[in-house]
CSV table of C-alpha atoms in Angstrom, one decimal:
chain,number,residue,atom,x,y,z
A,88,ARG,CA,0.0,0.0,0.0
A,89,SER,CA,2.9,2.4,0.8
A,90,LEU,CA,4.5,1.7,-2.6
A,91,ARG,CA,1.2,2.6,-4.3
A,92,THR,CA,1.2,6.0,-2.5
A,93,CYS,CA,4.9,6.4,-3.4
A,94,ALA,CA,4.1,5.8,-7.0
A,95,ASP,CA,1.1,8.1,-6.8
A,96,ASP,CA,3.3,10.8,-5.2
A,97,ALA,CA,5.9,10.3,-7.9
A,98,ALA,CA,3.3,10.6,-10.6
A,99,GLU,CA,1.9,13.7,-8.9
A,100,GLU,CA,5.3,15.3,-8.7
A,101,ARG,CA,5.9,14.5,-12.4
A,102,ARG,CA,2.6,16.1,-13.4
A,103,ALA,CA,3.4,19.2,-11.2
A,104,ALA,CA,6.8,19.5,-12.8
A,105,GLU,CA,5.3,19.2,-16.3
A,106,ARG,CA,2.7,21.9,-15.4
A,107,VAL,CA,5.5,24.2,-14.2
A,108,LEU,CA,7.6,23.6,-17.3
A,109,ARG,CA,4.6,24.1,-19.6
A,110,LYS,CA,3.7,27.3,-17.8
A,111,GLY,CA,7.3,28.5,-18.2
A,112,LEU,CA,7.2,27.6,-21.9
A,113,CYS,CA,4.0,29.5,-22.4
A,114,GLN,CA,5.4,32.6,-20.6
A,115,LEU,CA,8.5,32.4,-22.8
A,116,ARG,CA,6.3,32.3,-25.9
A,117,VAL,CA,4.4,35.4,-24.7
A,118,GLN,CA,7.6,37.2,-23.9
A,119,ARG,CA,9.0,36.4,-27.4
A,120,ARG,CA,5.7,37.7,-29.0
A,121,ASP,CA,5.8,40.9,-26.9
A,122,PHE,CA,9.5,41.4,-27.8
A,123,ALA,CA,8.8,40.9,-31.5
A,124,ILE,CA,5.9,43.5,-31.4
A,125,SER,CA,8.0,46.1,-29.5
A,126,THR,CA,10.9,45.5,-31.9
A,127,ALA,CA,8.7,46.1,-34.9
A,128,ALA,CA,7.3,49.3,-33.4
A,129,ALA,CA,10.9,50.5,-32.6
A,130,ARG,CA,11.9,49.8,-36.2
A,131,ALA,CA,8.9,51.7,-37.5
A,132,LEU,CA,9.8,54.7,-35.3
A,133,LEU,CA,13.4,54.5,-36.4
A,134,ALA,CA,12.5,54.4,-40.1
A,135,ALA,CA,10.1,57.4,-39.6
A,136,GLY,CA,12.7,59.3,-37.7
A,137,ALA,CA,15.3,58.7,-40.3
A,138,ALA,CA,12.9,59.8,-43.1
A,139,PHE,CA,12.0,63.0,-41.2
A,140,ARG,CA,15.7,63.8,-40.5
A,141,ALA,CA,16.5,63.3,-44.2
A,142,TRP,CA,13.6,65.6,-45.2
A,143,ARG,CA,14.6,68.2,-42.7
A,144,GLU,CA,18.2,68.1,-43.9
A,145,ALA,CA,17.1,68.3,-47.5
A,146,ALA,CA,14.9,71.3,-46.8
A,147,SER,CA,17.7,73.0,-44.9
A,148,ALA,CA,20.1,72.2,-47.7
A,149,GLN,CA,17.7,73.7,-50.2
A,150,ARG,CA,17.3,76.8,-48.1
A,151,SER,CA,21.1,77.1,-47.7
A,152,GLU,CA,21.6,76.4,-51.5
A,153,ALA,CA,19.0,79.1,-52.3
A,154,THR,CA,20.8,81.5,-50.1
A,155,LEU,CA,24.1,80.7,-51.6
A,156,GLN,CA,22.6,81.0,-55.1
A,157,HIS,CA,21.3,84.5,-54.3
A,158,ALA,CA,24.6,85.5,-52.9
A,159,LEU,CA,26.3,84.1,-56.0
A,160,GLU,CA,24.0,86.2,-58.3
A,161,GLU,CA,24.8,89.3,-56.3
A,162,LEU,CA,28.5,88.6,-56.5
A,163,GLN,CA,28.3,87.9,-60.2
A,164,VAL,CA,27.1,91.4,-60.7
A,165,GLN,CA,29.9,92.9,-58.6
A,166,THR,CA,33.0,91.1,-59.7
A,167,THR,CA,34.2,88.1,-61.6
A,168,SER,CA,36.9,87.0,-59.0
A,169,ALA,CA,34.3,87.0,-56.2
A,170,LEU,CA,32.1,84.9,-58.5
A,171,SER,CA,34.8,82.2,-58.9
A,172,THR,CA,35.4,82.2,-55.1
A,173,ALA,CA,31.6,81.8,-54.5
A,174,ARG,CA,31.4,78.9,-57.0
A,175,ALA,CA,34.3,77.2,-55.3
A,176,GLU,CA,32.7,77.6,-51.9
A,177,ALA,CA,29.4,76.2,-53.4
A,178,ARG,CA,31.2,73.2,-54.8
A,179,LEU,CA,32.9,72.7,-51.4
A,180,LEU,CA,29.7,73.0,-49.6
A,181,ARG,CA,28.0,70.6,-52.0
A,182,ARG,CA,30.8,68.1,-51.6
A,183,GLN,CA,30.7,68.5,-47.8
A,184,ARG,CA,26.9,68.0,-47.9
A,185,ARG,CA,27.3,64.9,-50.1
A,186,GLU,CA,30.0,63.5,-47.7
A,187,HIS,CA,27.8,64.3,-44.8
A,188,ALA,CA,24.8,62.6,-46.5
A,189,GLU,CA,26.9,59.5,-47.3
A,190,ARG,CA,28.1,59.3,-43.7
A,191,ALA,CA,24.5,59.6,-42.5
A,192,LEU,CA,23.4,56.9,-44.9
A,193,SER,CA,26.3,54.7,-43.8
A,194,ALA,CA,25.4,55.2,-40.1
A,195,ASN,CA,21.7,54.5,-40.8
A,196,ALA,CA,22.6,51.3,-42.6
A,197,ARG,CA,24.9,50.3,-39.7
A,198,ALA,CA,22.1,51.0,-37.2
A,199,THR,CA,19.6,49.1,-39.2
A,200,LEU,CA,22.0,46.1,-39.6
A,201,ALA,CA,22.8,46.3,-35.9
A,202,SER,CA,19.1,46.3,-34.9
A,203,ALA,CA,18.5,43.3,-37.2
A,204,LEU,CA,21.4,41.4,-35.8
A,205,LEU,CA,20.3,42.2,-32.3
A,206,SER,CA,16.8,41.0,-33.0
A,207,TRP,CA,18.2,37.8,-34.6
A,208,SER,CA,20.5,37.3,-31.6
A,209,LYS,CA,17.6,37.6,-29.2
A,210,GLU,CA,15.5,35.3,-31.2
A,211,ALA,CA,18.3,32.8,-31.4
A,212,ARG,CA,18.7,33.0,-27.6
A,213,ALA,CA,15.0,32.6,-27.1
A,214,LEU,CA,15.0,29.5,-29.4
A,215,GLN,CA,17.9,28.1,-27.5
A,216,ALA,CA,16.1,28.7,-24.2
A,217,ALA,CA,13.0,27.0,-25.5
A,218,ARG,CA,15.1,24.0,-26.7
A,219,GLN,CA,16.8,23.8,-23.3
A,220,LEU,CA,13.4,23.9,-21.6
A,221,SER,CA,12.1,21.2,-23.9
A,222,ASN,CA,15.2,19.0,-23.2
A,223,ALA,CA,14.7,19.6,-19.4
A,224,LEU,CA,11.1,18.5,-19.7
A,225,GLU,CA,12.0,15.4,-21.6
A,226,GLU,CA,14.8,14.6,-19.1
A,227,SER,CA,12.5,15.1,-16.2
A,228,GLU,CA,9.9,12.8,-17.7
A,229,PHE,CA,12.6,10.2,-18.3
A,230,ARG,CA,13.8,10.4,-14.7
A,231,HIS,CA,10.2,10.0,-13.5
A,232,GLN,CA,9.6,7.0,-15.7
A,233,ARG,CA,12.9,5.4,-14.5
A,234,ALA,CA,11.8,6.1,-10.9
A,235,LEU,CA,8.5,4.4,-11.5
A,236,CYS,CA,10.1,1.4,-13.0
A,237,SER,CA,12.5,1.2,-10.1
A,238,HIS,CA,9.6,1.4,-7.6
A,239,ARG,CA,7.7,-1.3,-9.5
A,240,SER,CA,10.7,-3.6,-9.5
A,241,GLN,CA,11.3,-3.0,-5.8
A,242,ALA,CA,7.6,-3.8,-5.1
A,243,ARG,CA,8.0,-7.0,-7.1
A,244,VAL,CA,11.1,-8.0,-5.2
A,245,ALA,CA,9.3,-7.2,-1.9
A,246,ARG,CA,6.2,-9.3,-2.8
A,247,GLU,CA,8.5,-12.2,-3.8
A,248,GLY,CA,10.4,-12.0,-0.5
A,249,ALA,CA,7.1,-11.9,1.4
A,250,ARG,CA,5.8,-14.9,-0.5
A,251,ARG,CA,9.0,-16.8,0.2
A,252,ALA,CA,9.0,-15.9,3.8
A,253,GLY,CA,5.3,-17.0,4.0
A,254,LEU,CA,6.2,-20.3,2.4
A,255,ALA,CA,9.2,-20.8,4.7
A,256,ALA,CA,7.0,-20.0,7.7
A,257,ALA,CA,4.3,-22.4,6.5
A,258,GLY,CA,7.0,-25.1,5.9
A,259,ALA,CA,8.4,-24.5,9.4
A,260,ARG,CA,4.9,-24.8,11.0
A,261,ARG,CA,4.2,-28.0,9.1
A,262,ALA,CA,7.6,-29.4,10.1
A,263,ALA,CA,7.0,-28.5,13.7
A,264,ALA,CA,3.5,-30.1,13.6
A,265,LEU,CA,5.0,-33.3,12.0
A,266,ARG,CA,7.7,-33.4,14.7
A,267,MET,CA,5.1,-33.1,17.4
A,268,GLY,CA,3.1,-35.9,15.8
A,269,LEU,CA,6.2,-38.1,15.5
A,270,PHE,CA,7.2,-37.4,19.2
A,271,ALA,CA,3.7,-38.2,20.2
A,272,TRP,CA,3.6,-41.4,18.2
A,273,ARG,CA,6.9,-42.7,19.6
């Protein structure tokens, strides 16, 4: 009877462990979904911010170019040497703006790549954690099955021992009864 309660306790512990592991797996899935949603929202904000910055820089560049063009026209009227200087400055400014835009695009590409790699890394870690959790669940189930088999074999051995002890006791009682009969007959 106590072995049955042991087996029931072991089964109950196994079921409790399975419930805990399944609950953990469910929470992990919810966290992964929430992380993916927040990552997508952050990417959308990043893309919108980058587009707004590019538009603002383009508008500022247009204003500054218009200002420089006006200054260029005024200088053209005044003197030719001042005109060539202004043109050189405009070329320099355009080249600097182009270099600045190229650096900004490069930085934006690096940031996008970094965020994608970070997201991939987090997803890989989440998948690895899920795999480890699944392996732990399988290992726990295997240990519980092995414990149940061990308890069953011990119960079998105990029953066999009790049966043998009972047979030995019955044989001893019979031998004692026969001895008493022989003593009485002599």
